[in-house]
mmCIF file of C-alpha atoms in Angstrom:
data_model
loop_
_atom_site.group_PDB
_atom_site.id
_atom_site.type_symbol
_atom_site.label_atom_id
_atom_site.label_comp_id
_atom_site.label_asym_id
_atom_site.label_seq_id
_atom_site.Cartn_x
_atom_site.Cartn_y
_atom_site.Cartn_z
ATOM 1 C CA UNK A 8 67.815 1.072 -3.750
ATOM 2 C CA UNK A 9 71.503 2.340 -3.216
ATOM 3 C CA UNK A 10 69.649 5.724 -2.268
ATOM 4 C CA UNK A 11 66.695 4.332 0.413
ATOM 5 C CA UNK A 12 69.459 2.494 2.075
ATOM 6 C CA UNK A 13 71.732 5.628 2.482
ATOM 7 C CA UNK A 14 68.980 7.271 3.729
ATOM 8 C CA UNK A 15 68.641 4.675 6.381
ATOM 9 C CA UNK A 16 72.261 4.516 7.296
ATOM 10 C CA UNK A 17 71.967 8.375 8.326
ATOM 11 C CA UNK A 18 68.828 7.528 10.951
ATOM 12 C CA UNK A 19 69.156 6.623 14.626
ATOM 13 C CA UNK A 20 68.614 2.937 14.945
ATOM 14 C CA UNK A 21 65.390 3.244 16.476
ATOM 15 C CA UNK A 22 64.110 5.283 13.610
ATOM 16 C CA UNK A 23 65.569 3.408 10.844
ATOM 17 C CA UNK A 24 63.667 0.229 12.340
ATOM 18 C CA UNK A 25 61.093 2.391 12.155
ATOM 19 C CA UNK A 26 61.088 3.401 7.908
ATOM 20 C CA UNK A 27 61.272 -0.225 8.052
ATOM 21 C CA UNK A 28 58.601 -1.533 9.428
ATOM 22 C CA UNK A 29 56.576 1.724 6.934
ATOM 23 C CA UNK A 30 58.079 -0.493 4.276
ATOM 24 C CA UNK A 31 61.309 2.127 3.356
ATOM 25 C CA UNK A 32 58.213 4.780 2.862
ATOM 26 C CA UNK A 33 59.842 8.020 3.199
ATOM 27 C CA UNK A 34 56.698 9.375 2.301
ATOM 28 C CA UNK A 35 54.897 8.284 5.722
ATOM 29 C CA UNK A 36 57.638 8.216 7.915
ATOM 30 C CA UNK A 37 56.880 12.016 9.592
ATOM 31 C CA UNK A 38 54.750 12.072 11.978
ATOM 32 C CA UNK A 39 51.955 15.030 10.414
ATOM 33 C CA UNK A 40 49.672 17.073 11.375
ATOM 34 C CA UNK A 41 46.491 17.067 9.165
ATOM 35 C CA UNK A 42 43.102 19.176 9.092
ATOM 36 C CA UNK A 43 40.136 16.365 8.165
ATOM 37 C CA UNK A 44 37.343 18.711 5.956
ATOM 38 C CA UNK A 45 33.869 18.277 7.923
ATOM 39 C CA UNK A 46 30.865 18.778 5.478
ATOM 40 C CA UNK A 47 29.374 21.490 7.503
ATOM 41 C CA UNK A 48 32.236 25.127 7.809
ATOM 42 C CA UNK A 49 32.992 24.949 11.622
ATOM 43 C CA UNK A 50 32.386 27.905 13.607
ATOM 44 C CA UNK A 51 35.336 29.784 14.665
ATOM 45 C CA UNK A 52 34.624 30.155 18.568
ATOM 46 C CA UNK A 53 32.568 27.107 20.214
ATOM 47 C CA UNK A 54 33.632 24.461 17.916
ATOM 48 C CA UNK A 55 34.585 20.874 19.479
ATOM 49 C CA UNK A 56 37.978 19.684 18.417
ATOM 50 C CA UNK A 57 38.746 15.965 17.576
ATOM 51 C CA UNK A 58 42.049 14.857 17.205
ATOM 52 C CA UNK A 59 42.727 11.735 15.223
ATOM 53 C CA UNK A 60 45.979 9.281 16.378
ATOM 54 C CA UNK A 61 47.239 6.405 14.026
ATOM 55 C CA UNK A 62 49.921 4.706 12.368
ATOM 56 C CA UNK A 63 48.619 0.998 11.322
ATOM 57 C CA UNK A 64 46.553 0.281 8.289
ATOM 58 C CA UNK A 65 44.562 -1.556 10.927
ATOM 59 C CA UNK A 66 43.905 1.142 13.101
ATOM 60 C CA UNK A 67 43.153 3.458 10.196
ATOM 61 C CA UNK A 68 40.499 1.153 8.804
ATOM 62 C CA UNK A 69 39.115 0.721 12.148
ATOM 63 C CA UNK A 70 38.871 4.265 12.639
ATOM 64 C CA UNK A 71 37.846 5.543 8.955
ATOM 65 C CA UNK A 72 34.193 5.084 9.624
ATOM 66 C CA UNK A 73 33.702 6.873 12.903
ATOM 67 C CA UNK A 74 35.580 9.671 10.890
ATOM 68 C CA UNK A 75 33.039 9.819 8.277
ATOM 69 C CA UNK A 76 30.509 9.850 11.111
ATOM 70 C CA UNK A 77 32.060 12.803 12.933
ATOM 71 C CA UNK A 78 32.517 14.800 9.460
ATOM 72 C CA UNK A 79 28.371 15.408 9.536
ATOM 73 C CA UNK A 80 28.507 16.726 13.106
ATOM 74 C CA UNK A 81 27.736 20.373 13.002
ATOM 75 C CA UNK A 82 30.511 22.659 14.734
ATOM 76 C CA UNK A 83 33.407 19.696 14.497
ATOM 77 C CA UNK A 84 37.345 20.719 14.037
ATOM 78 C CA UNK A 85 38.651 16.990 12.747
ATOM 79 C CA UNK A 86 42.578 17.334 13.269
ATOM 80 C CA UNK A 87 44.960 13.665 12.689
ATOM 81 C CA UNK A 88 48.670 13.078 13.967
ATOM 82 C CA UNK A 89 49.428 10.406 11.891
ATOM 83 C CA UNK A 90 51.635 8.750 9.636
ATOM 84 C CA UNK A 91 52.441 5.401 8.279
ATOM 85 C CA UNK A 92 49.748 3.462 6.261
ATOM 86 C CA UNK A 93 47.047 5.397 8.249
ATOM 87 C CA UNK A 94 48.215 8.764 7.077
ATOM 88 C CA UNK A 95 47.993 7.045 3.414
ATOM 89 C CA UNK A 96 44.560 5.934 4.291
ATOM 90 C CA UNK A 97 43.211 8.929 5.672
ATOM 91 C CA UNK A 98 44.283 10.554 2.402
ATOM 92 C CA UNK A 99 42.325 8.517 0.264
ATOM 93 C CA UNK A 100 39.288 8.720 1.809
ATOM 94 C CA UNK A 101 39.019 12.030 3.225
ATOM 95 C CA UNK A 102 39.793 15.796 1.754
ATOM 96 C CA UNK A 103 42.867 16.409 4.043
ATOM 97 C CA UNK A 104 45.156 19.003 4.074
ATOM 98 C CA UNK A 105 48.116 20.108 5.961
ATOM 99 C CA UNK A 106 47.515 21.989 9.313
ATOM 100 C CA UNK A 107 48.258 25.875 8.803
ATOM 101 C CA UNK A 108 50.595 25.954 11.784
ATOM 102 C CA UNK A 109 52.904 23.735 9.658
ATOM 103 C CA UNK A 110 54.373 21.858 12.339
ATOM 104 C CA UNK A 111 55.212 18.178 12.255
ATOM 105 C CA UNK A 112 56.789 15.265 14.858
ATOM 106 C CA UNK A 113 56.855 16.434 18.166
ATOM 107 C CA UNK A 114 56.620 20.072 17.593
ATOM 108 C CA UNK A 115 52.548 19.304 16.425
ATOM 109 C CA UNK A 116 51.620 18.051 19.949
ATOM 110 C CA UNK A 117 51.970 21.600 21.356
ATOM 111 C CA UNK A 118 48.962 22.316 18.737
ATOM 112 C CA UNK A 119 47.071 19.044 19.395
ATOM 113 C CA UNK A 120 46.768 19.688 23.400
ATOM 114 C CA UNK A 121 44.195 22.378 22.432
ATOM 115 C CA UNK A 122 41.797 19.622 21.473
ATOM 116 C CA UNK A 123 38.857 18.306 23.473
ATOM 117 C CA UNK A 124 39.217 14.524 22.930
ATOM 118 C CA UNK A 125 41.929 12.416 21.224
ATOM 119 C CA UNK A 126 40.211 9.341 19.523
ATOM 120 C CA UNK A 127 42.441 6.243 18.657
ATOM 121 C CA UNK A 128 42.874 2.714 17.659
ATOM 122 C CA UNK A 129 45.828 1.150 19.155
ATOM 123 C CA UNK A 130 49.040 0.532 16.485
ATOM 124 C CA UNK A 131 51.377 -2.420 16.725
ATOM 125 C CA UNK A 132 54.104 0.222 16.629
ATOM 126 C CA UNK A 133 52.613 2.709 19.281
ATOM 127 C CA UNK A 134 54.810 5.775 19.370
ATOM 128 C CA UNK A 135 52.013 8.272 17.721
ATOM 129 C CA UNK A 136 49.164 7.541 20.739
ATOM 130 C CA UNK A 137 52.163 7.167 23.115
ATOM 131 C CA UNK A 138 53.343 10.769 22.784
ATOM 132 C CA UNK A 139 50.005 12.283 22.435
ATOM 133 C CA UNK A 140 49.000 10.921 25.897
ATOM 134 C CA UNK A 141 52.396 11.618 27.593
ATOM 135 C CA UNK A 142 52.317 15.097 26.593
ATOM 136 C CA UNK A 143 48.932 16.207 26.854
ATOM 137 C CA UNK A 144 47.413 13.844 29.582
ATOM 138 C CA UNK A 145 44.980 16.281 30.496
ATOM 139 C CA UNK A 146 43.000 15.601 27.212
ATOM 140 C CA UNK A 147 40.311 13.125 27.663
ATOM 141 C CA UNK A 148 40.525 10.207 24.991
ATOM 142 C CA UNK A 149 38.455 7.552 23.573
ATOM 143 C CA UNK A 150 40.022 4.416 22.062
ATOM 144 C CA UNK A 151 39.144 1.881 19.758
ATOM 145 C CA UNK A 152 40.353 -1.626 20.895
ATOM 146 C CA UNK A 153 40.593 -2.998 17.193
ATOM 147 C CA UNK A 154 41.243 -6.873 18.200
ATOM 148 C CA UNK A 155 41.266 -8.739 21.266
ATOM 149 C CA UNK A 156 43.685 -7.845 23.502
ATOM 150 C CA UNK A 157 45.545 -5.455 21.081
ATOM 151 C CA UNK A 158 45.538 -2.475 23.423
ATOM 152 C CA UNK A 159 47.290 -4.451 26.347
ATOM 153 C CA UNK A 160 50.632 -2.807 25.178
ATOM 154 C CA UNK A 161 49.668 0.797 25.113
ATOM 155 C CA UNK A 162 47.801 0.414 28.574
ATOM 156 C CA UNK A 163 51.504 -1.406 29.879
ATOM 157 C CA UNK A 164 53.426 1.187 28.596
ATOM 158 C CA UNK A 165 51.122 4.167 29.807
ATOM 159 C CA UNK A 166 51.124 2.526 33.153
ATOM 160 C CA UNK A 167 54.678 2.404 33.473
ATOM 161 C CA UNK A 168 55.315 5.705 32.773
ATOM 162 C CA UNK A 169 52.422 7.210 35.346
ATOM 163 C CA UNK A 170 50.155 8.570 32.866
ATOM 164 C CA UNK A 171 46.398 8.217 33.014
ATOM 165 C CA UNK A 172 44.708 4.953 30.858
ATOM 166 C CA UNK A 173 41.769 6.492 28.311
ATOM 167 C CA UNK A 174 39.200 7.827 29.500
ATOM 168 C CA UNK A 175 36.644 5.207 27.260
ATOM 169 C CA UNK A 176 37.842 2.137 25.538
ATOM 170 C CA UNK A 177 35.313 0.676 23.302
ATOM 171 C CA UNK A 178 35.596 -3.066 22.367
ATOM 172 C CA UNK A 179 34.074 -5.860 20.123
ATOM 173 C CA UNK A 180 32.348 -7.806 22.723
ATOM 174 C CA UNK A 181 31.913 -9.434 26.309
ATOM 175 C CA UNK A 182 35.135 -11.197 25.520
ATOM 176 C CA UNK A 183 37.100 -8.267 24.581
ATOM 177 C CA UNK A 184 35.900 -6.406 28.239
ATOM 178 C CA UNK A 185 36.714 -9.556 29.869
ATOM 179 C CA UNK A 186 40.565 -9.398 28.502
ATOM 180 C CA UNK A 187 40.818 -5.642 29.525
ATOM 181 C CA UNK A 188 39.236 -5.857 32.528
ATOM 182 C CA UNK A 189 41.662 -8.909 33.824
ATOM 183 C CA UNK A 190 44.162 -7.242 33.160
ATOM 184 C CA UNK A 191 43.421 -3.353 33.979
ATOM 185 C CA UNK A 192 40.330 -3.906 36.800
ATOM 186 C CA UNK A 193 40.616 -0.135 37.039
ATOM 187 C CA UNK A 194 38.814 0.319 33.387
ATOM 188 C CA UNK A 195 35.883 -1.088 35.352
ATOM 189 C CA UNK A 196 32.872 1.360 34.111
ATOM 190 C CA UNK A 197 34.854 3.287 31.206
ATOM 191 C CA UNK A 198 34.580 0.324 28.685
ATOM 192 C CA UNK A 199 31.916 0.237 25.945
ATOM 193 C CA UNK A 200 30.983 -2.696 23.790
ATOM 194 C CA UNK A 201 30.368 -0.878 20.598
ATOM 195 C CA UNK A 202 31.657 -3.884 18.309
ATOM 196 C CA UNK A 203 34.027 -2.790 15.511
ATOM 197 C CA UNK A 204 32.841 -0.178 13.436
ATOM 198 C CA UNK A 205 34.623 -1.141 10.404
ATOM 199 C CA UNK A 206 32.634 -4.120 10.302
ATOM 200 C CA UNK A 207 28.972 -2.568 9.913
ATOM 201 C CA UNK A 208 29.564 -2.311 6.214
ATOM 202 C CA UNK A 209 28.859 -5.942 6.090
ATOM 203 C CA UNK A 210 25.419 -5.132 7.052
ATOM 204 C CA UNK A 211 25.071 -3.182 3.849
ATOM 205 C CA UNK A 212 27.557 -5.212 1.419
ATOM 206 C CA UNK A 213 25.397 -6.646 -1.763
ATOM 207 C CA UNK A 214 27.686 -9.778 -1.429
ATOM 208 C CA UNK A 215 26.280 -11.915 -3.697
ATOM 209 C CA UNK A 216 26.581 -9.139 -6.310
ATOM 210 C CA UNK A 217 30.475 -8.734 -5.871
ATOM 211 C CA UNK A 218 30.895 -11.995 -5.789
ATOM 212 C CA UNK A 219 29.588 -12.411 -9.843
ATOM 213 C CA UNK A 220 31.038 -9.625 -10.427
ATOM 214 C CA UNK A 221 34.726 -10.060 -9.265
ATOM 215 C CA UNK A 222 34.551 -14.168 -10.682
ATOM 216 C CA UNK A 223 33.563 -12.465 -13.847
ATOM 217 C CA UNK A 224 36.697 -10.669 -13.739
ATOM 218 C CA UNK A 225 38.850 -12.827 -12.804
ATOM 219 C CA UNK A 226 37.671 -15.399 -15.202
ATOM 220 C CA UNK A 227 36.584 -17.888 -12.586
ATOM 221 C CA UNK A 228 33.379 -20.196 -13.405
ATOM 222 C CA UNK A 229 30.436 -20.280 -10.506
ATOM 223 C CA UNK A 230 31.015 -24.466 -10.456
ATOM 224 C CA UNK A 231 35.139 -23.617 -9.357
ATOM 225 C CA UNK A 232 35.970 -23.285 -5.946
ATOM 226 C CA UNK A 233 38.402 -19.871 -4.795
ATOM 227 C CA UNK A 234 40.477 -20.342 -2.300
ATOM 228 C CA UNK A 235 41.991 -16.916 -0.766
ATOM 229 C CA UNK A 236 45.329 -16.812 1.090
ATOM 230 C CA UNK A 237 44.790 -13.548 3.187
ATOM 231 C CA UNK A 238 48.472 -13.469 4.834
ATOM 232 C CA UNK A 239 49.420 -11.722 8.445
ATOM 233 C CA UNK A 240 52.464 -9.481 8.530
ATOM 234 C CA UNK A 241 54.104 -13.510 10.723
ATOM 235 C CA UNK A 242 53.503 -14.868 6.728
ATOM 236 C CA UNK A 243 56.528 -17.623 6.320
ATOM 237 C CA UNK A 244 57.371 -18.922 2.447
ATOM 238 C CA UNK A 245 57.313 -22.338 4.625
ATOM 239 C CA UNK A 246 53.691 -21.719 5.973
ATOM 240 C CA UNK A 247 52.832 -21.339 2.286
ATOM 241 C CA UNK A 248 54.212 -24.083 1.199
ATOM 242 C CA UNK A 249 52.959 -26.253 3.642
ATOM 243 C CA UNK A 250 49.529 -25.550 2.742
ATOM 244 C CA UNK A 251 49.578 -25.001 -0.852
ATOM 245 C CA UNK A 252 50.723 -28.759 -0.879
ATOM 246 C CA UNK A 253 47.749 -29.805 1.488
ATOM 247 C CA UNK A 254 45.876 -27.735 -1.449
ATOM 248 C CA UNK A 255 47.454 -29.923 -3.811
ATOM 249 C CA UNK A 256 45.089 -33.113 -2.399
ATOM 250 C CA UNK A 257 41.948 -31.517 -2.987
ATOM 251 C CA UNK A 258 39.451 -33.565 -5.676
ATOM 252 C CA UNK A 259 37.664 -30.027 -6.066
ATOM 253 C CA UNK A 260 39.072 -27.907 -8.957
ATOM 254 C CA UNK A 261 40.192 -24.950 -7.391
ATOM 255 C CA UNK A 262 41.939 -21.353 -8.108
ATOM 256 C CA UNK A 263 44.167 -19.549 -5.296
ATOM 257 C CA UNK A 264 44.532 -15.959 -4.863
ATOM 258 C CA UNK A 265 47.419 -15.182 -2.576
ATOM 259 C CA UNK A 266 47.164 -11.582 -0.483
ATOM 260 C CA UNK A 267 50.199 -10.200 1.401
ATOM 261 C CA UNK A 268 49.726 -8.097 4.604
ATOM 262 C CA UNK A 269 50.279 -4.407 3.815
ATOM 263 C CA UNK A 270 53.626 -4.385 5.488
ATOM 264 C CA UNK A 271 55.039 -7.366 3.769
ATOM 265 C CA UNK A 272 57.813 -6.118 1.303
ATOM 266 C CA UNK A 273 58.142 -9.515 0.077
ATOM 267 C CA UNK A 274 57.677 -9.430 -3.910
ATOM 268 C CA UNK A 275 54.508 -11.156 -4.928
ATOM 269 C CA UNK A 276 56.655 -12.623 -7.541
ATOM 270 C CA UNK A 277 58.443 -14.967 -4.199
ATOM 271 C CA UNK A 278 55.236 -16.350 -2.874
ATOM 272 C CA UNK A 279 53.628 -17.031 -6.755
ATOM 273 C CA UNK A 280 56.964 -19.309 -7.314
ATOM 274 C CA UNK A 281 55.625 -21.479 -4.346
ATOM 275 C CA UNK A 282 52.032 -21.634 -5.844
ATOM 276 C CA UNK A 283 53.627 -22.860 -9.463
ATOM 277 C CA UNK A 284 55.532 -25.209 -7.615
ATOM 278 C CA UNK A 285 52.982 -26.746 -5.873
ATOM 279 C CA UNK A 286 51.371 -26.992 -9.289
ATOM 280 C CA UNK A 287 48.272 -24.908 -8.083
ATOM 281 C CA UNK A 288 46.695 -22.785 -10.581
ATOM 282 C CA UNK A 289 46.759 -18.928 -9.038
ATOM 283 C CA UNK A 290 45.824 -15.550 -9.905
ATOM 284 C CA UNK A 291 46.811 -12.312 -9.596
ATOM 285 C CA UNK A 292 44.264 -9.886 -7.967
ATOM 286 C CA UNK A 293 46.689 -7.004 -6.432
ATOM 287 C CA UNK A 294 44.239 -4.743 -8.514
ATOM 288 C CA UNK A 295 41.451 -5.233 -6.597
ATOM 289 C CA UNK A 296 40.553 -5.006 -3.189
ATOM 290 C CA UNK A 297 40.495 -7.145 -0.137
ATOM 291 C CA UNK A 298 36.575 -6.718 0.447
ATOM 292 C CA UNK A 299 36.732 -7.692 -3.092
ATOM 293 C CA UNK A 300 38.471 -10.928 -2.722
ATOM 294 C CA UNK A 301 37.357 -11.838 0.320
ATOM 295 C CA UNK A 302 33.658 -11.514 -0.856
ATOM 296 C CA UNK A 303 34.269 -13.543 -3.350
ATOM 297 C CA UNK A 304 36.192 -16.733 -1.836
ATOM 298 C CA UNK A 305 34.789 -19.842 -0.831
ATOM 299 C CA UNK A 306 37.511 -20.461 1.889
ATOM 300 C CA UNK A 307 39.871 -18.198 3.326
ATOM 301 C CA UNK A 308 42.574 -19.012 5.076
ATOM 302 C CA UNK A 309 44.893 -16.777 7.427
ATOM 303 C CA UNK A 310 46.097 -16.774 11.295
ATOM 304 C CA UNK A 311 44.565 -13.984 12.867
ATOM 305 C CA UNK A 312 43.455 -11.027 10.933
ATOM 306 C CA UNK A 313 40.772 -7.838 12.563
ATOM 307 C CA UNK A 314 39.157 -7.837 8.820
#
């Protein structure tokens, strides 16, 4: 501990806020330059380069799927300036490794303004998209408006600074365009209502199946109600104790499963103490998955969430 505080004491304030909100992750806190493997070899000369930008595990997610979409396209160079939980996301689902030029921070963005399109999702902490844009505003880009409203800050702050909005913003629905639109009229005819593509594995999810499954696991019987706590990175120990005892009423016999955001560095251990407390009956299920858990609840309860 002694040591990850040292090495925030020797940061500029701005980037020790920064390792903090990556959760003290050294690991993710350079920004990197990564080469995404495509399933087809690309051809040296005519190939069309994509470059990735993201920071939040919600804008990784978001993006992960049109990723494995563009790996099957046929003369596609897949490059990613990232960091943060999407760098650690990108690594687990994709063979990655690190571009040859070796260049990192702001020293990659002379290689990324070679590329054809940047693709995006918008992260709370914007600085990755930010500086791609500012430097290389003559790259087209397409972005992925992951909630409703969520790229209102990035369009502010490219505004403000006199550089161009993307060139396509794709959104969930009518609602979604509406929000843009009200606020940026000018993205009149470059916004696409694609819906979220992180979502279409719903279409495909045996449900029912993970559902038996995971209650087998967990030791839960079919006739016992789950409820699922699936917290937002706002998550107060007050909020939780305020509805765990609401919880406490219920005639139903129930189980709780409590699931930080992934940028809560609060121990588990803090938020079980108010479950026991409450006399609620929990358990523990940080060793399996969110599409897991959610799957298998019979109420979930949160603030706002774009999964």
């Amino acid at each position: 501990m002694d040591e990850e505080l040292g090495f925030l004491r020797s940061l500029p304030e701005n980037e020790a806020r920064r390792v903090a909100y990556l959760e003290g992750r050294e690991d993710l806190f350079r920004t990197k330059l990564l080469r995404i493997g495509s399933e087809y070899e690309a051809e040296e000369h005519g190939s069309q380069r994509i470059c990735v930008l993201s920071r939040d595990p919600g804008s990784g997610n978001a993006l992960a799927p049109v990723i494995h979409l563009l790996r099957r396209e046929k003369e596609m160079e897949l490059l990613a300036f990232v960091d943060g939980r999407a760098e650690e996301i990108f690594r687990k689902q994709f063979p990655v490794t690190a571009h040859e030029s070796g260049s990192e921070g702001l020293a990659a963005l002379e290689t990324i303004g070679t590329s054809d399109l940047f693709l995006t999702g918008p992260s709370e902490e914007s600085g990755v998209e930010f500086s791609a844009f500012a430097t290389c505003p003559e790259v087209p880009s397409v972005l992925l408006d992951v909630y409703y409203g969520d790229s209102l800050r990035l369009f502010k702050k490219l505004k403000e600074n006199g550089f161009p909005l993307p060139s396509r913003v794709c959104v969930i629905d009518e609602e979604a365009a509406r929000i843009n639109l009200e606020h940026y009229p000018e993205l009149e005819g470059h916004i696409a209502i694609t819906g979220l593509p992180s979502f279409d594995r719903f279409a495909r999810e045996d449900t029912g199946g993970i559902n038996s499954r995971t209650r087998q696991r967990l030791n839960i019987g079919t006739d016992e109600k789950l409820v699922v706590w699936m917290a937002t990175i706002d998550m107060t120990k007050e909020l939780l104790r305020a509805s765990a005892q609401e919880l406490t009423q219920s005639k139903t016999p129930l189980t709780v499963v409590f699931r930080r955001h992934p940028r809560d560095d609060t121990p588990y251990e803090a938020y079980y103490a108010i479950l026991v407390e409450a006399g609620l009956h929990y358990v523990d299920t940080q060793q399996l998955s969110s599409d897991e858990v959610g799957a298998t609840a019979d109420l979930v309860l949160t603030t706002t969430s774009t999964e």
